[in-house]
JSON list of C-alpha atoms in Angstrom, two decimals:
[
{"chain": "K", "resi": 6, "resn": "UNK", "atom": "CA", "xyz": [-39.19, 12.42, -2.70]},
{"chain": "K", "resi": 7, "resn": "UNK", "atom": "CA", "xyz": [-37.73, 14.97, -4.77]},
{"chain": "K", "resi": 8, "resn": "UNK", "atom": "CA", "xyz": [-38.64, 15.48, -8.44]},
{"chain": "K", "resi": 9, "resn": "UNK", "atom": "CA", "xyz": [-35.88, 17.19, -10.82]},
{"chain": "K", "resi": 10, "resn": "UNK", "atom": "CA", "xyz": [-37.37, 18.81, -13.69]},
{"chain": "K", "resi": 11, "resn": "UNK", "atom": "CA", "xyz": [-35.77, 20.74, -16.61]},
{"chain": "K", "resi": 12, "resn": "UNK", "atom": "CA", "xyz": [-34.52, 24.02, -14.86]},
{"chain": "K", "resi": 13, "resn": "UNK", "atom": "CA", "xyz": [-34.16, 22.76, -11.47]},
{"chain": "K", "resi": 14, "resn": "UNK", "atom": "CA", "xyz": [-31.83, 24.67, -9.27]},
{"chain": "K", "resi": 15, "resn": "UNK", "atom": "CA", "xyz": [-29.86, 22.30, -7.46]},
{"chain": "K", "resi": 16, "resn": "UNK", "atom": "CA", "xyz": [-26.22, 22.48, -4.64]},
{"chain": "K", "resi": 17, "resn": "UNK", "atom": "CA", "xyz": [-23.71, 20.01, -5.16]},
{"chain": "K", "resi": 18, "resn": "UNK", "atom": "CA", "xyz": [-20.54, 19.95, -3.29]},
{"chain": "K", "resi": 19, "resn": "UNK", "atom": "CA", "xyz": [-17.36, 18.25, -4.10]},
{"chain": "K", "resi": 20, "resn": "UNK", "atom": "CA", "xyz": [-15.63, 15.49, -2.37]},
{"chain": "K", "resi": 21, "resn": "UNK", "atom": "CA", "xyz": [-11.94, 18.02, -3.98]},
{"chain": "K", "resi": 22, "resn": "UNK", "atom": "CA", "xyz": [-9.87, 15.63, -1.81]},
{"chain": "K", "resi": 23, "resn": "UNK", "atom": "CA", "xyz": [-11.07, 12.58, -3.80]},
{"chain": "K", "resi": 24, "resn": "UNK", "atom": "CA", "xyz": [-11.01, 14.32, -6.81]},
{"chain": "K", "resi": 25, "resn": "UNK", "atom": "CA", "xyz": [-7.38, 15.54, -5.88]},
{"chain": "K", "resi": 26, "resn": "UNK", "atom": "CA", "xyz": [-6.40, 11.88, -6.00]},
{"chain": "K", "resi": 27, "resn": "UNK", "atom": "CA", "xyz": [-7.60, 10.47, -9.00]},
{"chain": "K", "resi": 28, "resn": "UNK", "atom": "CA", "xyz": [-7.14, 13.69, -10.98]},
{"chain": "K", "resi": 29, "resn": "UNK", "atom": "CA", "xyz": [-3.20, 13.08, -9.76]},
{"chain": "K", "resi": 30, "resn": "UNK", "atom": "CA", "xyz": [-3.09, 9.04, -10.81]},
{"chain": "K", "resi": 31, "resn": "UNK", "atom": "CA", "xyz": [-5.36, 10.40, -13.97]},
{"chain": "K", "resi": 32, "resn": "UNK", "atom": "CA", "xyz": [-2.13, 12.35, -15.03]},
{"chain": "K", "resi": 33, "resn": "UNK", "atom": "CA", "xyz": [0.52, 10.27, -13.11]},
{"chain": "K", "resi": 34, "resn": "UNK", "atom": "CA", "xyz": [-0.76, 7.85, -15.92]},
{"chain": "K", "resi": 35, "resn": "UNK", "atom": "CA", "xyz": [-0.12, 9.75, -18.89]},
{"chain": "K", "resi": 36, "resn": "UNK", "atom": "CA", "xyz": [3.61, 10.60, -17.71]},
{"chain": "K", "resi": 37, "resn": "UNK", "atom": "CA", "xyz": [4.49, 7.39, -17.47]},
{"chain": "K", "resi": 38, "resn": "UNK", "atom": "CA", "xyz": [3.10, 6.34, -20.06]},
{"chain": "K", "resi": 39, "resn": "UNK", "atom": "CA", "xyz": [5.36, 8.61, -21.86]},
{"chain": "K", "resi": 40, "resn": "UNK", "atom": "CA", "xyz": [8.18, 7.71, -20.30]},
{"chain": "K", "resi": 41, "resn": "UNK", "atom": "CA", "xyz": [7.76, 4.13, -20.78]},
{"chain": "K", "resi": 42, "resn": "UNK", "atom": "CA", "xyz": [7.58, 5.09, -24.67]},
{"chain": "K", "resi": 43, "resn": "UNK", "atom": "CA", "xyz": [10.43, 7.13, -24.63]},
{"chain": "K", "resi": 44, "resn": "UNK", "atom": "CA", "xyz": [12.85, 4.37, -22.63]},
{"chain": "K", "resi": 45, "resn": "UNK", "atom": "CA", "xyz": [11.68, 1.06, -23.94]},
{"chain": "K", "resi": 46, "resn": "UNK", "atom": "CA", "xyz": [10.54, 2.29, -27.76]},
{"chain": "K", "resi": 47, "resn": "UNK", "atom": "CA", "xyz": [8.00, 3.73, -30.53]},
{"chain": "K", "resi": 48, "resn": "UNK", "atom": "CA", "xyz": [6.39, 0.06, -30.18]},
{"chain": "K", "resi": 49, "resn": "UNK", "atom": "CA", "xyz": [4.65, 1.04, -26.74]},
{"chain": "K", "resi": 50, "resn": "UNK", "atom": "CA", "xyz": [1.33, 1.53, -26.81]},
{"chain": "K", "resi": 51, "resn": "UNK", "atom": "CA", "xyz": [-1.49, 2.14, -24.41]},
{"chain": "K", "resi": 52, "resn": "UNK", "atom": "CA", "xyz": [-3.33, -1.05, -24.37]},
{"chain": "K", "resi": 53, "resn": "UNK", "atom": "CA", "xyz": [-5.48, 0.03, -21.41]},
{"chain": "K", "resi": 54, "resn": "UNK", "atom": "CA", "xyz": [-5.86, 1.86, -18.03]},
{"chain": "K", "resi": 55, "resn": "UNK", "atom": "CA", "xyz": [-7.69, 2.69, -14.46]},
{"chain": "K", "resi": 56, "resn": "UNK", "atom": "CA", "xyz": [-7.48, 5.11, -11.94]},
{"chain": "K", "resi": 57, "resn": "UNK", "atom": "CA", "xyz": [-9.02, 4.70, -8.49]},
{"chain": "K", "resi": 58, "resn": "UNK", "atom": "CA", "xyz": [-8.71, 6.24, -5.41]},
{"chain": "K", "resi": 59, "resn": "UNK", "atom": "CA", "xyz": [-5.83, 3.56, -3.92]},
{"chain": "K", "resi": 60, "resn": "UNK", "atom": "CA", "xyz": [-3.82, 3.24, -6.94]},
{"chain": "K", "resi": 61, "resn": "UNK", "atom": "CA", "xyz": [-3.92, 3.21, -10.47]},
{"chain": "K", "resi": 62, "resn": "UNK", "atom": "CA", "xyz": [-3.00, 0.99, -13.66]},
{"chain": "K", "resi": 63, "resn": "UNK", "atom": "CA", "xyz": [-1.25, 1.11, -16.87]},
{"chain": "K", "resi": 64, "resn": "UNK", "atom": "CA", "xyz": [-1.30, -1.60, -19.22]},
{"chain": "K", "resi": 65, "resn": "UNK", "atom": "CA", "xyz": [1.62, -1.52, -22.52]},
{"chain": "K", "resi": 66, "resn": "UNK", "atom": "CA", "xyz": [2.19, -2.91, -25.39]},
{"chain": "K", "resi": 67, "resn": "UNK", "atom": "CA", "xyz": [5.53, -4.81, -24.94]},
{"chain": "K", "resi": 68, "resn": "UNK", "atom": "CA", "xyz": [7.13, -7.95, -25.71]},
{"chain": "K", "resi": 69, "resn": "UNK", "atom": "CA", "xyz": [8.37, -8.92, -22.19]},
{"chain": "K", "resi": 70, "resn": "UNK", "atom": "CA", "xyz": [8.37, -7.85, -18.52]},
{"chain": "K", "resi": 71, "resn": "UNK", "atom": "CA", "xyz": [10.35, -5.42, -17.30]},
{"chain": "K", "resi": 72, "resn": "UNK", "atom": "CA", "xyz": [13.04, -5.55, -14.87]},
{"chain": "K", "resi": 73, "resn": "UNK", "atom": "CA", "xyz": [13.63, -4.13, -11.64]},
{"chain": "K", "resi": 74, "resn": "UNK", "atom": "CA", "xyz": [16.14, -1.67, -13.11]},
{"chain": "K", "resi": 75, "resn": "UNK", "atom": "CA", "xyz": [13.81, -0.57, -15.90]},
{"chain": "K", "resi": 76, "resn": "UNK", "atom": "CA", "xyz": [11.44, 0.10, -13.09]},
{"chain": "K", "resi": 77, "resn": "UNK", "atom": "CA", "xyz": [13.23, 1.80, -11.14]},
{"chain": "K", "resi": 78, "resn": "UNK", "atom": "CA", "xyz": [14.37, 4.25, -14.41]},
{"chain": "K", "resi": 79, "resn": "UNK", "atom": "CA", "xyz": [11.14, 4.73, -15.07]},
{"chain": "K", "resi": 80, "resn": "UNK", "atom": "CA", "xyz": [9.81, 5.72, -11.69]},
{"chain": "K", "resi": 81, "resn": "UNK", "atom": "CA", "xyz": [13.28, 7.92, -11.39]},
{"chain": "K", "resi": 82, "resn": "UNK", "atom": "CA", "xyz": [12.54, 9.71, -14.92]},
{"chain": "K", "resi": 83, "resn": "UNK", "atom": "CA", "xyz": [8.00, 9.97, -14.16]},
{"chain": "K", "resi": 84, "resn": "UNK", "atom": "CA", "xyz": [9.53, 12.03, -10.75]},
{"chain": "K", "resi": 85, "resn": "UNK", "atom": "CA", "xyz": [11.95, 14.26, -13.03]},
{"chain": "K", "resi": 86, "resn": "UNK", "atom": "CA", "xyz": [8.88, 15.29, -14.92]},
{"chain": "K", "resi": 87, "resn": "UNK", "atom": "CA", "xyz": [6.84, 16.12, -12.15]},
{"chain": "K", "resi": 88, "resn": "UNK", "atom": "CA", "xyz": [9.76, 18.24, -10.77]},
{"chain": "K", "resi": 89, "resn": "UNK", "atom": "CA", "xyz": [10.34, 19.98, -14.20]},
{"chain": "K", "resi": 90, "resn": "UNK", "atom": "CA", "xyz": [6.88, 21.50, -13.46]},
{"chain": "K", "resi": 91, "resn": "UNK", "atom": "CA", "xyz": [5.35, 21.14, -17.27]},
{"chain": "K", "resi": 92, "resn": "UNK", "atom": "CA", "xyz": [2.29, 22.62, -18.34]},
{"chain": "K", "resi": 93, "resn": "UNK", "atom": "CA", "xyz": [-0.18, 20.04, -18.65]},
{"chain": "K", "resi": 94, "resn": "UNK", "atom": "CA", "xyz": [-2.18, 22.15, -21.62]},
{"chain": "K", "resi": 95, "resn": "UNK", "atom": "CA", "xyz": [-6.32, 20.86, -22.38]},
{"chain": "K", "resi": 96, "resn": "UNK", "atom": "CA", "xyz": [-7.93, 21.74, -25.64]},
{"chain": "K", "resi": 97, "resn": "UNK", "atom": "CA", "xyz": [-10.75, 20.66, -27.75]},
{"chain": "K", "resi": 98, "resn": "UNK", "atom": "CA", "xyz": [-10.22, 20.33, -31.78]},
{"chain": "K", "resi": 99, "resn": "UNK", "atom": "CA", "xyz": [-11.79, 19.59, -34.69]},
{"chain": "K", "resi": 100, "resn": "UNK", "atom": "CA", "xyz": [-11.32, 15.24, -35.19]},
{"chain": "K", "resi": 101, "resn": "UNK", "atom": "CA", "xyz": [-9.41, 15.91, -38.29]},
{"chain": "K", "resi": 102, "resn": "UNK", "atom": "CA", "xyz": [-7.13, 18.76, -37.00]},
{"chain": "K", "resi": 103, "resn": "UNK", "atom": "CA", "xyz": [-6.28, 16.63, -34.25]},
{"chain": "K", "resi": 104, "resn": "UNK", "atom": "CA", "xyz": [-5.59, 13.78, -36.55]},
{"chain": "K", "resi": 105, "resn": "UNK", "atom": "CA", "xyz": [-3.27, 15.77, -38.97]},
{"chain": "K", "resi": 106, "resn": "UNK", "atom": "CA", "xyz": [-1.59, 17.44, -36.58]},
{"chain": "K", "resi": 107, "resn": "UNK", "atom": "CA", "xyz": [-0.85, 14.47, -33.60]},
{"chain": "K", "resi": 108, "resn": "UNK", "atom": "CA", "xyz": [-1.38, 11.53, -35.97]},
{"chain": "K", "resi": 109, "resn": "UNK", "atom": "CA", "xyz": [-3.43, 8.56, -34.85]},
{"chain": "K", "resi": 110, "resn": "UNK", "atom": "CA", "xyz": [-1.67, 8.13, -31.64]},
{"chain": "K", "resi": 111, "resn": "UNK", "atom": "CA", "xyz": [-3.61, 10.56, -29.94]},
{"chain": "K", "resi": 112, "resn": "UNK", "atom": "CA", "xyz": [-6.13, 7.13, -29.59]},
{"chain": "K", "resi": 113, "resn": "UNK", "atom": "CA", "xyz": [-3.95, 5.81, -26.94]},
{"chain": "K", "resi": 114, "resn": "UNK", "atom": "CA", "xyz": [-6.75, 4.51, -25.14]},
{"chain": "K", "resi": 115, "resn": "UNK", "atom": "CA", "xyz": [-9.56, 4.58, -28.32]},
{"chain": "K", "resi": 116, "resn": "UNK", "atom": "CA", "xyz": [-11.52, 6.19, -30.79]},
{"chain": "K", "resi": 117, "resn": "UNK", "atom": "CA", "xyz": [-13.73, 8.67, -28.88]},
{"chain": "K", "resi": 118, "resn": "UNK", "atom": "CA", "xyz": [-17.12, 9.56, -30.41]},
{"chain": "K", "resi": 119, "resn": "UNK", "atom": "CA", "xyz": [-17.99, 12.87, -31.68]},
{"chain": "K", "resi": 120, "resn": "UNK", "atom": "CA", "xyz": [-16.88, 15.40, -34.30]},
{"chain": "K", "resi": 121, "resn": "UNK", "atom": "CA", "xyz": [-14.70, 16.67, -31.55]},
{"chain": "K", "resi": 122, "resn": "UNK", "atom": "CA", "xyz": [-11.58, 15.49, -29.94]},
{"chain": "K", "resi": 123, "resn": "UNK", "atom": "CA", "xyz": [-10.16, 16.95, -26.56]},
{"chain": "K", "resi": 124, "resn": "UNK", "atom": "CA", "xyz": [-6.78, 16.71, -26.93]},
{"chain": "K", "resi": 125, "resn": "UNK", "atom": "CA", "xyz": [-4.20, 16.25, -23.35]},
{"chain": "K", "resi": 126, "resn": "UNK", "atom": "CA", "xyz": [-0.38, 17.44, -23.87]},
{"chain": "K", "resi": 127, "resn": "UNK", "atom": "CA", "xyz": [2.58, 17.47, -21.52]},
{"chain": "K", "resi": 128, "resn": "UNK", "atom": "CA", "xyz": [4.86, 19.39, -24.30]},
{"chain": "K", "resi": 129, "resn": "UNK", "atom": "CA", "xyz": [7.64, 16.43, -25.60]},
{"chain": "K", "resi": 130, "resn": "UNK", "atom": "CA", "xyz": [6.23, 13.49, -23.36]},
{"chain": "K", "resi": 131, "resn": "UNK", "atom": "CA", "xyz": [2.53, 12.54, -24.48]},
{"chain": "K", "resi": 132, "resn": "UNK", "atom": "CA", "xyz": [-0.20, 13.52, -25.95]},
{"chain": "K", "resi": 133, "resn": "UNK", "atom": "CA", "xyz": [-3.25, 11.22, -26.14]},
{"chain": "K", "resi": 134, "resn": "UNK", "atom": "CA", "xyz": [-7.21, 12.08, -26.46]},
{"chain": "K", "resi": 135, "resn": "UNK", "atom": "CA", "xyz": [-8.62, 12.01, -23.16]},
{"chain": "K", "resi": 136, "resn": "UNK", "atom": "CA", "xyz": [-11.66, 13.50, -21.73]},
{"chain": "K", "resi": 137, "resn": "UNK", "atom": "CA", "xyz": [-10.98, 12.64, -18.01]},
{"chain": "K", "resi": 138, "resn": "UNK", "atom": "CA", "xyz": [-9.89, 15.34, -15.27]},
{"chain": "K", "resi": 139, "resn": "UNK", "atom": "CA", "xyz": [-5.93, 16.16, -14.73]},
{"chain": "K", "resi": 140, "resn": "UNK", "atom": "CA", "xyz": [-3.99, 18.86, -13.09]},
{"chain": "K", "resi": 141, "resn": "UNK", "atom": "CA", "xyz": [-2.64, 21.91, -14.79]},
{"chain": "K", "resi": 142, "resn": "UNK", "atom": "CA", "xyz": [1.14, 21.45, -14.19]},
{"chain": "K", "resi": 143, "resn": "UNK", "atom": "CA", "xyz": [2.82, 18.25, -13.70]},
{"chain": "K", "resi": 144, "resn": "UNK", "atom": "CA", "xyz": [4.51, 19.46, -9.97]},
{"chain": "K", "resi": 145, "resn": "UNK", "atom": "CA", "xyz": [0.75, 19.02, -8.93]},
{"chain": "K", "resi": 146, "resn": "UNK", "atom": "CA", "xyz": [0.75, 15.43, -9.67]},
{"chain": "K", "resi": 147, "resn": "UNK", "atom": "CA", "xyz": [3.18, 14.87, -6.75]},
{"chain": "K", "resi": 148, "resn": "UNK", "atom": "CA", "xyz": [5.60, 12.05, -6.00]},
{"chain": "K", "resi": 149, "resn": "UNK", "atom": "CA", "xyz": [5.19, 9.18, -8.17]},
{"chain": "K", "resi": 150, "resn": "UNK", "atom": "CA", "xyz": [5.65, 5.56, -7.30]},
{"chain": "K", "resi": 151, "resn": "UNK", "atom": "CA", "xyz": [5.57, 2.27, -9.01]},
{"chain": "K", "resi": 152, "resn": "UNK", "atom": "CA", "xyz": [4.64, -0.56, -7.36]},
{"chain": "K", "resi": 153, "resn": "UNK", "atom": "CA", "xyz": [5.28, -3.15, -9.68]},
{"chain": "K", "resi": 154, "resn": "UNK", "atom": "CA", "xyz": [4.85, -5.09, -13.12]},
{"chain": "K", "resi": 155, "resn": "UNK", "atom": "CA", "xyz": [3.73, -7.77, -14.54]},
{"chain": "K", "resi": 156, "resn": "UNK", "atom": "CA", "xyz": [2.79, -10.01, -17.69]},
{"chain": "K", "resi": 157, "resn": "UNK", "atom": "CA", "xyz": [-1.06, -10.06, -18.11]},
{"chain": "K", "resi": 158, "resn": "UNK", "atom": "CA", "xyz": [-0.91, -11.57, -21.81]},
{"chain": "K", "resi": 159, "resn": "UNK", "atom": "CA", "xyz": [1.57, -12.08, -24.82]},
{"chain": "K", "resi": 160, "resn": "UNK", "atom": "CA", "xyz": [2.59, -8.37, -25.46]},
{"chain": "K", "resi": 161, "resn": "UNK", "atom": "CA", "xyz": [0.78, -6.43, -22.48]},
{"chain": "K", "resi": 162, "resn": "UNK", "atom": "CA", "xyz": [2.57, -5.39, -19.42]},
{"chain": "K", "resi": 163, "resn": "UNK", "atom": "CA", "xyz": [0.48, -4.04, -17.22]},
{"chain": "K", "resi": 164, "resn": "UNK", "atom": "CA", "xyz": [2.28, -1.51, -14.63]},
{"chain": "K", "resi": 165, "resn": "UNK", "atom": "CA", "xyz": [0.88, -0.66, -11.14]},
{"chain": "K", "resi": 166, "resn": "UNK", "atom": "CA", "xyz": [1.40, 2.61, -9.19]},
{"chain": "K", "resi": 167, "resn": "UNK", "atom": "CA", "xyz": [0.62, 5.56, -6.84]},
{"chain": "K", "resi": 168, "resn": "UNK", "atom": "CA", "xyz": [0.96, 8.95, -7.13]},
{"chain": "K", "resi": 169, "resn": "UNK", "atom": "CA", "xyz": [0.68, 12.34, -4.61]},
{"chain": "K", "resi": 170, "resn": "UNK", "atom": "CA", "xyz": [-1.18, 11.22, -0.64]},
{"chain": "K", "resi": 171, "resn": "UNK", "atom": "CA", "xyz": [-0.70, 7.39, -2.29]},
{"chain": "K", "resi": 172, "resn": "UNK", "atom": "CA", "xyz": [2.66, 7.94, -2.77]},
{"chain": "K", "resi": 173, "resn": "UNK", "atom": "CA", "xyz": [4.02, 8.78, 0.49]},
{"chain": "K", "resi": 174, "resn": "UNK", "atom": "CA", "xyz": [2.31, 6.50, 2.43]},
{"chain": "K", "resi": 175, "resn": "UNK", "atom": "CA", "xyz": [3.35, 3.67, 0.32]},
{"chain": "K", "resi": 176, "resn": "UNK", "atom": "CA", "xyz": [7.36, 5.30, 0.78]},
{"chain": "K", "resi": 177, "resn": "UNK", "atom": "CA", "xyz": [6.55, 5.36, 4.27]},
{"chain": "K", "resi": 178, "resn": "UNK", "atom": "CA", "xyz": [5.33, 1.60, 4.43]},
{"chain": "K", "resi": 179, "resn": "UNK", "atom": "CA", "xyz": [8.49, 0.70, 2.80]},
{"chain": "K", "resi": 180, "resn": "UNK", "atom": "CA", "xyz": [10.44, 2.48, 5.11]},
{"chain": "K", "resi": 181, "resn": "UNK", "atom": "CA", "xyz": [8.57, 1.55, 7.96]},
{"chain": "K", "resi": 182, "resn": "UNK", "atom": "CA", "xyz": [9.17, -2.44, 6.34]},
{"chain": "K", "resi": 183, "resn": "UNK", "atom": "CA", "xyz": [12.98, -1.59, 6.18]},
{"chain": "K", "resi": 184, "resn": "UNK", "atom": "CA", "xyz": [13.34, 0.13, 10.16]},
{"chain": "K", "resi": 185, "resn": "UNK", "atom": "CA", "xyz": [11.67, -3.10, 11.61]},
{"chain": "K", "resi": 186, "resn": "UNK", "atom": "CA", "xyz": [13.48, -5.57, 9.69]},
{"chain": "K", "resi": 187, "resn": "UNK", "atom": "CA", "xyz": [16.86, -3.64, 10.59]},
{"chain": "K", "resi": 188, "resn": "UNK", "atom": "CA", "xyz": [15.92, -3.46, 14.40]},
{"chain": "K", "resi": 189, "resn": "UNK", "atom": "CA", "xyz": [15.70, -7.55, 14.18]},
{"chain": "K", "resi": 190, "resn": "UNK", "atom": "CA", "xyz": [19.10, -7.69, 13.30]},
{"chain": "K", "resi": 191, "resn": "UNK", "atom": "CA", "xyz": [20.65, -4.80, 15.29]},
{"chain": "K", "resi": 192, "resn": "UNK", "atom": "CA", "xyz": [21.91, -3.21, 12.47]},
{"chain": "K", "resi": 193, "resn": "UNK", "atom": "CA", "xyz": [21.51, -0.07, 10.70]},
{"chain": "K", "resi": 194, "resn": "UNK", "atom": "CA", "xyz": [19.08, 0.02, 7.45]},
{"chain": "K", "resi": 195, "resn": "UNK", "atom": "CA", "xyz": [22.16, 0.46, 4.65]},
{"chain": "K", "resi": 196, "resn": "UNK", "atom": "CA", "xyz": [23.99, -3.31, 6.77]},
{"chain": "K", "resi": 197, "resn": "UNK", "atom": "CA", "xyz": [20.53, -5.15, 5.96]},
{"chain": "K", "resi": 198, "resn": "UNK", "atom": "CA", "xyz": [21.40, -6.56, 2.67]},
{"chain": "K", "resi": 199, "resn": "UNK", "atom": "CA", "xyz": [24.57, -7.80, 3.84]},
{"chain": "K", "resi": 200, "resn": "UNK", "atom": "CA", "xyz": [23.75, -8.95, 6.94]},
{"chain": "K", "resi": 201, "resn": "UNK", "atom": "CA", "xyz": [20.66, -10.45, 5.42]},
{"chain": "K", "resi": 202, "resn": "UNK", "atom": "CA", "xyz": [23.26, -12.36, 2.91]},
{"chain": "K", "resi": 203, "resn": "UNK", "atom": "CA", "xyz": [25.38, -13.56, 6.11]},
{"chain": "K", "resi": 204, "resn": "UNK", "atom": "CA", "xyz": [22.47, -14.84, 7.83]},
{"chain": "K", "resi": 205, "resn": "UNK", "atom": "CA", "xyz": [21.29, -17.34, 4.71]},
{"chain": "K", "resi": 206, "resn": "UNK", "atom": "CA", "xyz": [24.96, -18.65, 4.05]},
{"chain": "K", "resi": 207, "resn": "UNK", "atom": "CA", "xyz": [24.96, -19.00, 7.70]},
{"chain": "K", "resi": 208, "resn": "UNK", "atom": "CA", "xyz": [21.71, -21.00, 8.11]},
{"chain": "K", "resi": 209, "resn": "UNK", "atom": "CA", "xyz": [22.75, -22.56, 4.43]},
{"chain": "K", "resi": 210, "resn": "UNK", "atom": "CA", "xyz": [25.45, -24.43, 5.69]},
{"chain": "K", "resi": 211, "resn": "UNK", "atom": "CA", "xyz": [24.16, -25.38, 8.97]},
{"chain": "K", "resi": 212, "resn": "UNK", "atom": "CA", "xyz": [21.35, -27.37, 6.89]},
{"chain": "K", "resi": 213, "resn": "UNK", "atom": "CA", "xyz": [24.18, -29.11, 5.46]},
{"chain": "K", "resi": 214, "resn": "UNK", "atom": "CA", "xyz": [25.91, -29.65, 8.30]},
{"chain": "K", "resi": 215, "resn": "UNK", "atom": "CA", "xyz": [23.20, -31.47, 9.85]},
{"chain": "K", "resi": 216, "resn": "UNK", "atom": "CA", "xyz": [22.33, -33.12, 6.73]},
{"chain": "K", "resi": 217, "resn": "UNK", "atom": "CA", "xyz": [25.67, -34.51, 6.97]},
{"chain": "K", "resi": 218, "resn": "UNK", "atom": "CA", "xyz": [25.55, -35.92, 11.22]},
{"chain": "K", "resi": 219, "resn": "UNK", "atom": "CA", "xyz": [22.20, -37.12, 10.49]},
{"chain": "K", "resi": 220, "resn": "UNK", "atom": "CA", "xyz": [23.86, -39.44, 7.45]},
{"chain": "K", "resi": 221, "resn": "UNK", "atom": "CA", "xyz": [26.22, -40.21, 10.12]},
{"chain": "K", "resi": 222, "resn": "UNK", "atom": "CA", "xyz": [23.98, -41.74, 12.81]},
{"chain": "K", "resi": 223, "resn": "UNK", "atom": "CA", "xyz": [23.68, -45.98, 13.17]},
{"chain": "K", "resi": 224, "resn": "UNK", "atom": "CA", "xyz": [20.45, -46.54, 10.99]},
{"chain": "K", "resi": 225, "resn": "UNK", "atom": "CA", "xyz": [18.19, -48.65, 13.67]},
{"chain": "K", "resi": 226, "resn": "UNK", "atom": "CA", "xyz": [18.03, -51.96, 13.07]},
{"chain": "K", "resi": 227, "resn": "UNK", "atom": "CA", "xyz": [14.75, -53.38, 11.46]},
{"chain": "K", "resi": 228, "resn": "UNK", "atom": "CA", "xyz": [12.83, -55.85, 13.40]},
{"chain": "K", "resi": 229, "resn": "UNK", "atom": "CA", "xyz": [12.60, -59.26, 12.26]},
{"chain": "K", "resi": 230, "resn": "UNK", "atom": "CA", "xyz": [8.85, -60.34, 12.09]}
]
C-alpha cells in the first residue's frame, strides 16, 4: 500500500489521446453553440451539456426542433469556424469584471463559485465561463459533425455530435452505409435517391395491383352446417 502525504513526489502520465478527444468535443461544443445562437436567435441559450469520449451533447433553449436543413447549416457554418482557424483565448477575471464587461451570459452553463471567473472566447462567436480543457485555435478542433436533434422537453433541443477522430469515422460509416446500399442496386451513389424513389412506386403499385386480383378471385363458398 502506498501512503501519500503532504509533499509527496509522485509520476503521472497522460492518456493525451483521450484528452485530445474530449478537449476537441469540449470546444466543438462551444462553436456550435454559437452558431446555433447566431442562426436561430438571441433566445438560445445553453440549457445544458456533456462531453465524452464517443460523442458529445448540447442541449438549447428553443421553441421547436430543428430541421434537417437547419442542421445541416449549422454543421456547414461549426466547419467554417474551425477552418477560419480562431484563437480560442483563456483568461481568469475578477467576477464583476467579467460581469460588466460580457454581461450575464457568460453563465451559459451556471453560476460558478468563487471570486473568480475563467472566462472562454472564440472572438465574435461565444464566450461563456467555463473551467473545462479546450484547444488553442479552433483548426485543432477538427471536422465537426452533427448527428442529430431532438425535443427532450417544451423549449430544450438537445443536439448530438462528434468532432476530430469521431468525426471521420462517423463520415466514413455514412459513406460506407451509402457504397453498400448503391452496390444493391447497381448504381452509382449520386442514382440512389432516384432509384430508391423508382423502386417504392414500383413495389407501391404492385401492392395495389394484387390488392386488386385478390378482390377479383370467387370468394369460397361457406359450408352449410
Amino acid at each position: 500500500d502506498i501512503n501519500f502525504r503532504e509533499g509527496s513526489i509522485v509520476n503521472c502520465e497522460l492518456d493525451w489521446p483521450r484528452r485530445q478527444q474530449l478537449t476537441r468535443h469540449h470546444t466543438a461544443v462551444h462553436i456550435v453553440n454559437g452558431v446555433c445562437r447566431n442562426q436561430l436567435g438571441s433566445h438560445v441559450w445553453q440549457a445544458g451539456s456533456e462531453k465524452t469520449l464517443e460523442k458529445a451533447r448540447l442541449d438549447i433553449t428553443h421553441y421547436q426542433n430543428l430541421t434537417k436543413d437547419e442542421l445541416m447549416k449549422i454543421e456547414a457554418l461549426a466547419n467554417e469556424i474551425v477552418l477560419q482557424a480562431l484563437p480560442v483565448n483563456k483568461k481568469v477575471l475578477p467576477r464583476t469584471q467579467a460581469e460588466q464587461t460580457y454581461t450575464m451570459r457568460i453563465y451559459q452553463g451556471g453560476v460558478s463559485p468563487g471570486n473568480t471567473v475563467r472566462i472562454l472566447e472564440i472572438p465574435g462567436l461565444d464566450v461563456e465561463a467555463c473551467g473545462g480543457t479546450h484547444v488553442s485555435n479552433t483548426q485543432e478542433v477538427g471536422p465537426i459533425k452533427i448527428l442529430g436533434s431532438k425535443r427532450i422537453q417544451d423549449g430544450i433541443i438537445r443536439i448530438e455530435l462528434v468532432s476530430g477522430k469521431r468525426a471521420i469515422e462517423e463520415f466514413q460509416k455514412s459513406d460506407n452505409y451509402l457504397q453498400q446500399s448503391a452496390q444493391v442496386f447497381s448504381v452509382l451513389p449520386e442514382q440512389l435517391p432516384k432509384t430508391c424513389n423508382r423502386f417504392f412506386d414500383e413495389w407501391k403499385n404492385q401492392r395495389k395491383e394484387i390488392g386488386k386480383l385478390k378482390s377479383q378471385l370467387p370468394r369460397p363458398e361457406q359450408k352449410k352446417g
